[in-house]
XYZ file of C-alpha atoms in Angstrom:
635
model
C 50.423 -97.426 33.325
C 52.780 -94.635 33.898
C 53.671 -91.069 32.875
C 55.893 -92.344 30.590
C 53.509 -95.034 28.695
C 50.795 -91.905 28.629
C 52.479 -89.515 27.411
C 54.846 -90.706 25.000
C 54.011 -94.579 24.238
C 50.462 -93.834 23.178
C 51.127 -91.566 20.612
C 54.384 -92.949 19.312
C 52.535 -96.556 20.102
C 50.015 -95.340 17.367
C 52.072 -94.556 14.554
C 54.461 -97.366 15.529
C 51.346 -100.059 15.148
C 50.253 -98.069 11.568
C 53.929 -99.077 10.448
C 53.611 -102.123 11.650
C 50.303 -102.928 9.952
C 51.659 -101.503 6.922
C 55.619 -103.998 7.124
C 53.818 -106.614 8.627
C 57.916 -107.032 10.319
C 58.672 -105.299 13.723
C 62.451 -104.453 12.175
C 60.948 -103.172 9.338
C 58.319 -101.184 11.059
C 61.192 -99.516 12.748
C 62.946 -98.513 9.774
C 59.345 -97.112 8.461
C 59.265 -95.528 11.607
C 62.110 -93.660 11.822
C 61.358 -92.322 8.137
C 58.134 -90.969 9.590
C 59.332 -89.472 12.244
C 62.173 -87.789 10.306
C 60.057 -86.554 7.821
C 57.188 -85.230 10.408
C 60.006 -83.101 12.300
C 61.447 -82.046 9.260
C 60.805 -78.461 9.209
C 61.757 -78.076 12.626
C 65.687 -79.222 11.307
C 65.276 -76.935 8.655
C 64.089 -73.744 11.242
C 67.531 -74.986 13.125
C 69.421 -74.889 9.749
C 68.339 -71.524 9.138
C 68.801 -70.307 12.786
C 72.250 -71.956 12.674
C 73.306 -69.944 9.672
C 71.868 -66.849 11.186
C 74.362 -68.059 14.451
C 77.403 -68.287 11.985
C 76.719 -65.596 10.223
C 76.950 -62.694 13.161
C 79.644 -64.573 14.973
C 81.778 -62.009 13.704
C 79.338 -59.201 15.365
C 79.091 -61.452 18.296
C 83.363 -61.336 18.545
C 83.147 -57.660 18.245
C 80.915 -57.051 20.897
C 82.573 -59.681 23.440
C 85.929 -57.735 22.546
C 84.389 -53.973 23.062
C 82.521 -55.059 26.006
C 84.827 -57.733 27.601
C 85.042 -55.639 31.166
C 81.301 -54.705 31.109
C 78.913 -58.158 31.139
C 76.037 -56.193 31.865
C 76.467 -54.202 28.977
C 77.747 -56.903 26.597
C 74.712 -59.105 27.676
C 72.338 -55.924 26.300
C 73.889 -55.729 23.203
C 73.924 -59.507 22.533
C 70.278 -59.535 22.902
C 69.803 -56.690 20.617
C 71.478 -58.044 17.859
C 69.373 -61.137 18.437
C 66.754 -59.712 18.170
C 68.114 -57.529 15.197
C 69.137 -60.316 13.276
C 66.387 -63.263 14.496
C 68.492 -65.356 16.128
C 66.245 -67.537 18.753
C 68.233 -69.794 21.336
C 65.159 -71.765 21.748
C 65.234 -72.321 17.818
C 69.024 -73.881 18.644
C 67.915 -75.832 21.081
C 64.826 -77.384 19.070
C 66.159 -80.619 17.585
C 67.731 -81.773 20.537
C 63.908 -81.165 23.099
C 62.463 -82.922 19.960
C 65.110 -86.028 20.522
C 64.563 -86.888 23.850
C 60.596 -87.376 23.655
C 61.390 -89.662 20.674
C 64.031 -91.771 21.948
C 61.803 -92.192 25.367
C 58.803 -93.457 23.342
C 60.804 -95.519 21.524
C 61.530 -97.402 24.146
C 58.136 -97.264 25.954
C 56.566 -98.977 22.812
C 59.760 -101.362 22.219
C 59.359 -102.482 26.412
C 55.481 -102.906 25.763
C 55.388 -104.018 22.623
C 51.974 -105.779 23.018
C 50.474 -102.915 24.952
C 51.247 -100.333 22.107
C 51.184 -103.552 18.910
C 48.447 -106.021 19.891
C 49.520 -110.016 21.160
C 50.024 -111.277 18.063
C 53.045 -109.307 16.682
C 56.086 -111.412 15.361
C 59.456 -109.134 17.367
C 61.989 -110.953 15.364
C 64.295 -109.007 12.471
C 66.604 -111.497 10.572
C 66.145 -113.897 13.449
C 67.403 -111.173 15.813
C 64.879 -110.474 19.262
C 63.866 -106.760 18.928
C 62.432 -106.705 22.230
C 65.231 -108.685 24.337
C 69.136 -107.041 24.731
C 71.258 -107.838 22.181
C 72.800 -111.501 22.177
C 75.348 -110.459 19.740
C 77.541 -107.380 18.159
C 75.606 -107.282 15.089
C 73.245 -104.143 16.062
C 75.242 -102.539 18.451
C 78.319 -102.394 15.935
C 75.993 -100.794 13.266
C 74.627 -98.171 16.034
C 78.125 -97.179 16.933
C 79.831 -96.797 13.228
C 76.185 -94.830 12.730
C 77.406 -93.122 15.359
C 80.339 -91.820 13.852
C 79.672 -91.946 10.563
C 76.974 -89.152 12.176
C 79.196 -87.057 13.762
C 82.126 -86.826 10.640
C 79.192 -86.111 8.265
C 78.152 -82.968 11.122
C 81.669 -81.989 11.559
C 82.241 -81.421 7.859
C 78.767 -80.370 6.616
C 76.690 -78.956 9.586
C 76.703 -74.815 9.246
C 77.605 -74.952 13.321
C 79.902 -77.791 13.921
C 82.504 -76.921 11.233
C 82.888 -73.573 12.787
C 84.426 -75.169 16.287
C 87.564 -76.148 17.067
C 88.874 -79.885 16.846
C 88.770 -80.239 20.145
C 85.125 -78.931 20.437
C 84.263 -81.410 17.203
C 85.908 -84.833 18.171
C 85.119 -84.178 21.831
C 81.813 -84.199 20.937
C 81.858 -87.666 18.620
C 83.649 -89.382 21.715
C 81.847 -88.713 24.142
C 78.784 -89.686 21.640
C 80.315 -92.748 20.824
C 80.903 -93.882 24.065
C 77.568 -93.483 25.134
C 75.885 -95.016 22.056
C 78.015 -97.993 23.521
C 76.919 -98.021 26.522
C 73.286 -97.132 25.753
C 72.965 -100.133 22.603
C 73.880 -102.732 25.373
C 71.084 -101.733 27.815
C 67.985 -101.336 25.904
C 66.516 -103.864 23.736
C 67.938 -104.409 20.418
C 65.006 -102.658 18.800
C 65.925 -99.041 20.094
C 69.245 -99.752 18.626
C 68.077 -100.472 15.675
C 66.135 -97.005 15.724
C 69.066 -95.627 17.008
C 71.325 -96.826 13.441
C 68.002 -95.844 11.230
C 68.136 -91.998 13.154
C 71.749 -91.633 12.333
C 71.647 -92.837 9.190
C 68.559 -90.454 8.549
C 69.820 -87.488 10.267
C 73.148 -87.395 7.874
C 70.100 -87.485 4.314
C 68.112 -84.678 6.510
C 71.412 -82.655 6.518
C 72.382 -83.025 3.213
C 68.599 -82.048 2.887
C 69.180 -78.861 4.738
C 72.229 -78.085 3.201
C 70.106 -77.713 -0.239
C 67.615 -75.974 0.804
C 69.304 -73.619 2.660
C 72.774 -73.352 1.426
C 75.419 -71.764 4.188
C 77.743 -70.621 1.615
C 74.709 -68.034 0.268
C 74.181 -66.630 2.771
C 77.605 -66.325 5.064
C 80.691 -65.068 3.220
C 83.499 -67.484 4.482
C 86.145 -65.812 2.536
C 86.034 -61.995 4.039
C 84.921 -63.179 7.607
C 87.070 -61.104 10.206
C 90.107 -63.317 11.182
C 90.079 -64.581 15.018
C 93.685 -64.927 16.088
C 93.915 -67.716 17.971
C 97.124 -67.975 21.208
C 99.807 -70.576 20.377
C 100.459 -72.980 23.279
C 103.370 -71.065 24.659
C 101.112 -68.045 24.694
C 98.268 -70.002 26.586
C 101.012 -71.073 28.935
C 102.376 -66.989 29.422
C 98.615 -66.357 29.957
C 98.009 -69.062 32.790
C 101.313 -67.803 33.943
C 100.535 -64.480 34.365
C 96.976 -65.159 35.537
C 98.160 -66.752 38.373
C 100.747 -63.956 39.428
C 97.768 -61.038 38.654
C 96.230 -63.752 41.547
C 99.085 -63.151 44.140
C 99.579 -59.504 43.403
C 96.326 -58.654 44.146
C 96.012 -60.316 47.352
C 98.552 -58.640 48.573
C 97.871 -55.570 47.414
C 94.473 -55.322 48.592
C 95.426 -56.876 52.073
C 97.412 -53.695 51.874
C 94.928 -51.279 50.699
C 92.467 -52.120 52.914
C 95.048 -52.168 56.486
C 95.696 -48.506 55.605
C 93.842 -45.562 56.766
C 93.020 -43.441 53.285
C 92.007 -40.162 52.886
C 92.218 -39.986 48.914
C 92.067 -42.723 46.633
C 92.270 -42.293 42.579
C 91.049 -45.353 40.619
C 92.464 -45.929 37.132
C 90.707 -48.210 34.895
C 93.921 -49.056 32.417
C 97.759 -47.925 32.294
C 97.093 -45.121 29.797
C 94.648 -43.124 32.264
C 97.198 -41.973 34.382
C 97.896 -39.034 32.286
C 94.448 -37.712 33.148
C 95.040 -37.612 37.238
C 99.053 -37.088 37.025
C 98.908 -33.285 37.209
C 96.153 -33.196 40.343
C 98.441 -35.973 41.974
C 101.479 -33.969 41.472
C 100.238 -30.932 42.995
C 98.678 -32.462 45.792
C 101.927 -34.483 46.705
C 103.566 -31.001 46.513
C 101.270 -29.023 48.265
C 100.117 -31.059 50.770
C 101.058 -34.146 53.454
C 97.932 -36.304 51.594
C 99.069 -39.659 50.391
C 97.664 -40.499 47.352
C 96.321 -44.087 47.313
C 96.581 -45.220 43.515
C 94.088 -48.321 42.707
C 94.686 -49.613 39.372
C 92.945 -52.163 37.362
C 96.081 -52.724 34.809
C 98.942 -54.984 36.460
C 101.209 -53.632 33.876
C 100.469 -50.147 34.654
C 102.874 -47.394 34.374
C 102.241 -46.211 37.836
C 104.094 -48.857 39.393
C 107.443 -48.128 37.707
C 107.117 -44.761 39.370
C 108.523 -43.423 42.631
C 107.184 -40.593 43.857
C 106.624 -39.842 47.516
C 103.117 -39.917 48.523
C 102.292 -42.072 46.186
C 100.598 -45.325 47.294
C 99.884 -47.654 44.291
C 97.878 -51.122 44.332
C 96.482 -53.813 41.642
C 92.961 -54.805 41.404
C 91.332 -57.126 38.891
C 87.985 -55.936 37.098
C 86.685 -59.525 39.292
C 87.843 -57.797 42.676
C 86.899 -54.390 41.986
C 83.187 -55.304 42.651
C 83.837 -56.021 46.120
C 86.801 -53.418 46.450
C 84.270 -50.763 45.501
C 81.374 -52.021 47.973
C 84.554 -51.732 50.728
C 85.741 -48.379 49.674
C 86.796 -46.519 53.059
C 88.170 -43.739 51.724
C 87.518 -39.889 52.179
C 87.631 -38.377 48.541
C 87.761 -40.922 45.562
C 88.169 -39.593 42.070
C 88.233 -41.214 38.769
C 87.202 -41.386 35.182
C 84.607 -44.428 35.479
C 80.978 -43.334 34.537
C 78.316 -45.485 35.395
C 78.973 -45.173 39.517
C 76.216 -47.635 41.055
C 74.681 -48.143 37.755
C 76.196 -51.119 36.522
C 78.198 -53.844 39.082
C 81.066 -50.889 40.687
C 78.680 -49.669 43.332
C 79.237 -46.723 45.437
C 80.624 -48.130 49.114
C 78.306 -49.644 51.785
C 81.162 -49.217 54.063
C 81.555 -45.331 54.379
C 78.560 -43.391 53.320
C 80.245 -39.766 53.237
C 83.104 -40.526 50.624
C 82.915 -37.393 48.264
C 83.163 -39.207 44.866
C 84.825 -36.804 42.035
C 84.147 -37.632 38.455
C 87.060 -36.669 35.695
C 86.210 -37.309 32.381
C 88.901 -38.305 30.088
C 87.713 -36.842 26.620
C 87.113 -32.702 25.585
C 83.329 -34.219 24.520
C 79.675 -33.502 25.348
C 78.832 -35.930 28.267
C 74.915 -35.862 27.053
C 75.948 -37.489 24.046
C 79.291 -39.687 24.903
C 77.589 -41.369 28.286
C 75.030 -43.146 29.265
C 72.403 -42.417 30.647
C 72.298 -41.212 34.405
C 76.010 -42.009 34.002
C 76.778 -39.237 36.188
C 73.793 -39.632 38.325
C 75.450 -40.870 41.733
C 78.679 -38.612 41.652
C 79.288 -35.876 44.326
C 81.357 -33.812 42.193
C 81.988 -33.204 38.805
C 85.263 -31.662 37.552
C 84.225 -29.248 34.476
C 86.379 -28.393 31.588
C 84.679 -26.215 29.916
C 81.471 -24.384 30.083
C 79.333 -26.241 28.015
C 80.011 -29.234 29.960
C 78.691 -27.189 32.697
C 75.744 -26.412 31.170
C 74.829 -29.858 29.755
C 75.052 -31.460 33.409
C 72.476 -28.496 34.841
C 70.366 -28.843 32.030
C 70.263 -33.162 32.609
C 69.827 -32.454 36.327
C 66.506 -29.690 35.253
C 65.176 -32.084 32.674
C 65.165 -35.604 35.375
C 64.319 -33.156 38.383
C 68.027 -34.007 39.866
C 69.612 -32.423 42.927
C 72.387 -30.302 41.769
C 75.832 -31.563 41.681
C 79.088 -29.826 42.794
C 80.349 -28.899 39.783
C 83.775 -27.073 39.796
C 85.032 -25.711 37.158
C 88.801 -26.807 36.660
C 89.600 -27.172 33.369
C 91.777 -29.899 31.166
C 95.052 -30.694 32.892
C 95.865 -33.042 30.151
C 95.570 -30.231 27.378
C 97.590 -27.901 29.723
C 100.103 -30.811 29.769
C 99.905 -31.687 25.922
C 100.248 -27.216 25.302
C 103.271 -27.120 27.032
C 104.679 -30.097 25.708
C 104.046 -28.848 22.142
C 105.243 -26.000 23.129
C 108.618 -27.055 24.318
C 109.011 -29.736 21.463
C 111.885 -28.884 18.480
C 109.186 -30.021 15.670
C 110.593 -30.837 12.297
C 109.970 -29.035 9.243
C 108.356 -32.053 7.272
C 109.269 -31.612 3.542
C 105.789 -33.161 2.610
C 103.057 -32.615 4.859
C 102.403 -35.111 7.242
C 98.550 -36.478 7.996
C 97.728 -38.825 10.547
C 95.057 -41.002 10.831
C 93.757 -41.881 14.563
C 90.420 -42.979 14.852
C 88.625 -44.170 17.935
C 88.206 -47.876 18.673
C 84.174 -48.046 18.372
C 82.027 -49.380 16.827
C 81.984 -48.528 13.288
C 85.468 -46.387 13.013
C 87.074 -45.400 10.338
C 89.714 -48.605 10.541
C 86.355 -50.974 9.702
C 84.131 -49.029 8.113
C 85.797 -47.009 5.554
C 89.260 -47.204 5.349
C 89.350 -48.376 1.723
C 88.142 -44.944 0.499
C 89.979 -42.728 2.676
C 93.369 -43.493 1.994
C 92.538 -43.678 -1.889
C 91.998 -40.129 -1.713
C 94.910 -39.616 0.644
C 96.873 -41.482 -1.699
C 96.695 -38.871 -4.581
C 98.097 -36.057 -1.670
C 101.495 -35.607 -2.108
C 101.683 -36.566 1.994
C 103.385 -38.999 4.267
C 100.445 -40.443 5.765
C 100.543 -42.633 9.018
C 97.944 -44.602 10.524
C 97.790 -44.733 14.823
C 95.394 -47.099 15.714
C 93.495 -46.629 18.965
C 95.197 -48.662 21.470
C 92.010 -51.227 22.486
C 91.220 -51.301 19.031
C 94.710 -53.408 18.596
C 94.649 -55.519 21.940
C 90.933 -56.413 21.252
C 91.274 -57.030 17.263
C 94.489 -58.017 15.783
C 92.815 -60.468 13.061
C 91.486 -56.646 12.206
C 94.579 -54.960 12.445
C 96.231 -58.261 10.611
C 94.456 -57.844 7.485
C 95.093 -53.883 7.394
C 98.336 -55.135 7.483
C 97.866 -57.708 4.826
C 95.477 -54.991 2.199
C 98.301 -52.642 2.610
C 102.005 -54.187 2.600
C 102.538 -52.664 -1.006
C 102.272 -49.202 0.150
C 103.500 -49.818 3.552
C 106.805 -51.321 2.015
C 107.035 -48.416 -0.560
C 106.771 -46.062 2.207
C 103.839 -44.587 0.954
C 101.955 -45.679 4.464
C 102.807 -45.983 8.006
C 100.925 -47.816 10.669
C 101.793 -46.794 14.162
C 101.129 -49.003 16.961
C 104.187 -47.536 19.492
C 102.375 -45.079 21.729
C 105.579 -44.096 24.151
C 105.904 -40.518 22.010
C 103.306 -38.011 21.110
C 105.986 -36.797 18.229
C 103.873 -38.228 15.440
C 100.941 -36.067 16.656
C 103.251 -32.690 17.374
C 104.453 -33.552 14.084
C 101.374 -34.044 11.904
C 99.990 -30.861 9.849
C 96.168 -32.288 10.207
C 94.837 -35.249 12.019
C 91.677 -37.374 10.551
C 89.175 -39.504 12.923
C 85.785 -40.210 13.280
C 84.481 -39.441 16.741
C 87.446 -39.459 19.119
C 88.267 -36.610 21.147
C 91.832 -36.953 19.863
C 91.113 -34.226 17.313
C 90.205 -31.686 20.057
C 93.455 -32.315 21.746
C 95.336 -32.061 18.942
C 93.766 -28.900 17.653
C 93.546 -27.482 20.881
C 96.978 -27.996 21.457
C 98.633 -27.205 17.735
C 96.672 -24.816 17.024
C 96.276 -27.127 13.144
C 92.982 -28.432 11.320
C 91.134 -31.597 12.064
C 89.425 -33.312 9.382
C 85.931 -35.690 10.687
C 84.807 -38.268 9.170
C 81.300 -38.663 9.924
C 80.945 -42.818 10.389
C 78.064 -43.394 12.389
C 78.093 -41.061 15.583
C 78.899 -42.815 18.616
C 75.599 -42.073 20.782
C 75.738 -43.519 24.442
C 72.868 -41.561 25.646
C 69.605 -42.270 23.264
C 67.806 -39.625 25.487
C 70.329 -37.133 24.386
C 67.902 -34.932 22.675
C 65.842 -34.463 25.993
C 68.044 -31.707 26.459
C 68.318 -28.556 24.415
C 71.775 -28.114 24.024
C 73.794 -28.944 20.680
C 76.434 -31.016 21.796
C 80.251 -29.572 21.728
C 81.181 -32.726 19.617
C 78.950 -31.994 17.043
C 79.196 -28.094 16.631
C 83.040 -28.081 16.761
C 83.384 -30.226 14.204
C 83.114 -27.456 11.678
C 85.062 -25.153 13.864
C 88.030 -26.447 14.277
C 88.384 -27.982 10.882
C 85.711 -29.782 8.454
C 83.456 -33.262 8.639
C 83.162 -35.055 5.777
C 80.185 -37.666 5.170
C 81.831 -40.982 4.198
C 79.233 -40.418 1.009
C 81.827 -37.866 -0.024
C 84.785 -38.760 0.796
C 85.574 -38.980 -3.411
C 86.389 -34.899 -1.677
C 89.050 -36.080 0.391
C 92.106 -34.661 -1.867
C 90.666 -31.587 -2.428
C 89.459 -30.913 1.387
C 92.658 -31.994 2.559
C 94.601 -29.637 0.472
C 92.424 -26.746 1.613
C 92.935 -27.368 5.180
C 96.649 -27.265 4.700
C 96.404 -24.246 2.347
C 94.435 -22.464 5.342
C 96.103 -24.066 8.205
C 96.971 -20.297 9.712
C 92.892 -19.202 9.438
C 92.162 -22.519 11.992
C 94.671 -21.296 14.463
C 92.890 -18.027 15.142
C 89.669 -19.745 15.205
C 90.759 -22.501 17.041
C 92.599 -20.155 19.490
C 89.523 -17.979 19.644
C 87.094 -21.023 20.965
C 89.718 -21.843 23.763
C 89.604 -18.399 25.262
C 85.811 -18.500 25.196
C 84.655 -22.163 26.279
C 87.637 -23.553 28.441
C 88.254 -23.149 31.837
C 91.369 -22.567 33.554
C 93.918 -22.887 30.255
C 96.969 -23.636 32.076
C 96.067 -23.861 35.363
C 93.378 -26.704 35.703
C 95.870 -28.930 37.645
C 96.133 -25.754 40.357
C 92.629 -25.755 40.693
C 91.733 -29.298 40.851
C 94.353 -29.977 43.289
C 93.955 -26.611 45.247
C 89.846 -28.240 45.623
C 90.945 -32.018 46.551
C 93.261 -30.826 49.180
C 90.819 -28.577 50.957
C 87.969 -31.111 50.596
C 90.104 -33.864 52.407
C 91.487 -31.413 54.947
C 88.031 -30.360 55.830
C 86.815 -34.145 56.185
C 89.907 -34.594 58.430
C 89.047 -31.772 61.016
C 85.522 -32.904 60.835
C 86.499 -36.100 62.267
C 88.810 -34.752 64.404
C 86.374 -32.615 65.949
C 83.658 -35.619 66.625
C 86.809 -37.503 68.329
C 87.285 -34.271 70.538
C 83.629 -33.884 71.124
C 83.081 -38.044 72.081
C 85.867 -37.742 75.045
């Protein structure tokens, strides 16, 4: 006797010979079979109903967080499992039905192969004077397994909570290829596990109509305001491939190139837009110096590459290649924006050991509370913009027993750009005062989590109001930004609204008389630079660093809030007309104020990119007569 007949014929043997005792017919003890079987695993479809709907239910979530997190798997991967967890999702739940098939259909066929092992010798195997124990000798069974079969898989396509949220190709992919194999599998077993096989079918489509009672989808998942999942037209599939395959060529090139070339600084730029936060260190090193700046981009499309500027060295990476690209790094200073340095999967180089690596954050925030944490951890070098960022790196590096970092404290080249600029813009006199909207693109903005009741208190302003989306926040969610659209084409078409989505012009922010967002640095910028109000909405804060408390120090994103204009819970925003109008009223009070907290907590205000670049130059001109001094000293 084998594993097989132990295991699985001698228990389904059992209540296989109490059916049979009961029929008194081997077909019909089958079909009494099946029923008992069905009804013993029972609850187990109805835990996978429920886990299903749970599935369906945050696949919206789930879309969100593949969108936010699309470059960072690690991190994506975390987040998944929390909301799991969160929500009670089990994959092993999912998986249930199908671990519970397999034992059944293999004991089926142990008893039906030994019939007289399992039955007793005296057991009649015929079933309207069909062999149940032989192959079929005609279509008869067969037929009815494979229109069970499908008749199966339309009833799952159009009732089960999980199959009617796939595609078609997904559904009747699925029902082929199933059957095909019933078939294949009716003809090579006896007829009696097809006949099982019909009965199961037949019985799985009443279990989930059964489920579909008991647990209802549509009570618990709201079909009708589920976020909308754009889905690419062929021609856009086509563009994608397309452009896939010359990102492919580009970068092989370009890092053949990279790495054939002796560097001495490298800046890394994670997407087109963060050029504006290196362009004033590049520009003064090209000017001041005979460095060639190596430029290593992650965006094909960035704007670097329509630029020609001497010194200037640019090169595509993918986020696949920059793994590897990172681990290769041969460089002598490397600066960029990325947090996270040998955290996540961009390691620091195993290549060259000595590269100074320079961290430049892209946002006037607290890093305590807008990184992770130990974010910073494995940087060299810190550029500071202000001297509470000082203080909150000294105090993380005190409270984790750190070595000390080179901090040096440079300043904000962007805001020294975005002054000037300002400054040397003709700005319109706007005969109704102009507020713009610009939240940030995480999770929870004001764009998805209470957009509603802002704008019906903007409404009763007598404003022109415009709405500028975060940039990610429209590549990653356009069924989002479709039904904004859609809520909103009244007042869009009677001018009363304005949504925003060309980002080639900072007019609309020089323009506006007070900016509203949640938690994006955006406000500090704009106040910093205009010298106007901010109004905060206070959505749920955007914490990266749940140890952020371990240090004593209020963060700058939280105390300037009610500096530099006024945060309003989203509890009151019913206020919004009347704190709006009192911001404008007082617009001249927030530029003394605002003016005031520049002079004491920035560094550098209008020369950061002097410093900066003054610093990169003499670090890479010191690492060059290093090595040229242990070439002298090795002849």
């Amino acid at each position: 006797m084998n594993i097989i007949d132990i295991v699985f014929g001698t228990v389904f043997g059992a209540i296989m010979n109490f059916c049979y005792a009961i029929m008194g017919n081997f077909g019909w003890a089958i079909v009494l079979f099946t029923l008992l079987t069905r009804m013993i695993l029972f609850p187990i479809s109805l835990i996978s109903q429920k886990n299903s709907i749970i599935m369906v239910k945050i696949k919206p979530a789930l879309d969100d967080l593949q969108a936010r997190y699309e470059s960072e798997p690690s991190i994506l991967m975390k987040e998944q499992k929390a909301l799991f967890k969160r929500e009670k999702y089990s994959a092993i739940k999912a998986l249930l039905p199908l671990l519970v098939q397999i034992p059944l259909i293999v004991g089926v066929i142990s008893v039906v192969n030994n019939p007289f092992r399992h039955l007793g010798e005296n057991i009649y195997p015929y079933f309207f004077g069909m062999d149940m124990l032989t192959l079929p000798e005609n279509m008869f069974v067969p037929t009815l397994a494979i229109l069970s079969t499908i008749f199966l898989c339309v009833m799952q396509n159009k009732y089960n909570v999980i199959s009617r949220e796939q595609g078609f190709i997904a559904k009747w992919g699925v029902a082929i290829f199933l059957t095909v194999f019933t078939g294949w599998f009716v003809f090579v077993v006896p007829t009696g596990v097809g006949l099982f096989w019909t009965y199961s079918n037949i019985a799985g489509v009443l279990m989930l109509a059964v489920c579909n009672v008991i647990y209802n989808p549509k009570k618990y998942i709201d079909y009708e305001n589920r976020s909308i999942k754009i889905k690419p037209t062929k021609a856009e599939k086509a563009a994608e491939r397309e452009c896939k395959k010359n990102e492919k060529a580009r970068e092989k090139t370009d890092m053949q190139r990279f790495f054939s070339i002796n560097k001495e600084l490298v800046f890394f730029s994670e997407a087109s837009g963060f050029y504006k936060y290196f362009e004033h260190f590049i520009d003064y090193v090209i000017e001041n110096s005979d460095i060639t700046v190596h430029y290593l981009t992650a965006d094909i499309n960035d704007q670097v590459f329509e630029m020609n500027k001497p010194q200037l060295e640019t090169y595509f990476c993918s986020s696949h290649g920059l793994i590897t690209t990172f681990m290769k790094m041969d460089a002598t200073v490397v600066a960029m924006t990325l947090a996270d340095l040998d955290i996540y999967h961009y390691k620091r180089s195993i290549v060259r050991k000595d590269i100074e690596y320079i961290y430049i954050d892209h946002g006037l925030g607290s890093c305590n509370l807008t990184l992770r944490t130990g974010a910073l951890n494995h940087y060299d070098t810190i550029f500071c913009y202000c001297k509470d960022y000082n203080e909150e790196i000294r105090a993380t590096e005190s409270a984790y027993e750190l070595p000390e970092k080179n901090l040096v404290n440079v300043g904000f080249g962007l805001l020294d750009t975005l002054i000037k600029n300002y400054e040397n813009t003709e700005r319109l006199d706007n005969e109704k005062p102009q507020i713009l909207i610009a939240p940030s693109w995480q999770k929870d903005n004001i764009l998805e989590y209470c957009l509603a009741p802002l704008l019906e208190g903007l409404f009763k302003v007598n404003a022109d109001i415009i709405i500028r989306p975060h940039p990610e926040f429209i590549k990653r969610f356009p069924g989002k930004m479709k039904v904004i659209y859609e809520k909103y084409d009244e007042k869009i078409n009677a001018g009363q609204l304005e949504i925003q989505t060309d980002f080639s012009s900072n007019s609309t922010v020089y323009n506006s008389d007070l900016v509203i967002t949640d938690w994006s640095s955006i406000a500090q910028e704009f106040s910093f630079a205009t010298k106007k109000p901010s109004l905060f909405i206070n959505t749920p804060m955007k914490v990266m660093n749940p140890e952020w408390r371990k240090i004593d120090i209020e963060p700058m994103d939280l105390w300037l809030r009610d500096k530099i204009g006024v945060s309003l819970d989203v509890e009151e925003l019913y206020k919004t007309r009347a704190v709006v109008q009192d911001l404008l009223k007082h617009s001249d009070e927030y530029s003394t104020a605002i003016t005031d907290i520049m002079n004491e907590h920035l560094y550098n205000l209008g020369c950061a990119a002097e410093v900066g670049g003054v610093y990169i130059i003499e670090r890479v001109k010191m690492k060059r007569d290093e090595l040229m001094k242990n070439i002298m000293s090795n002849r």
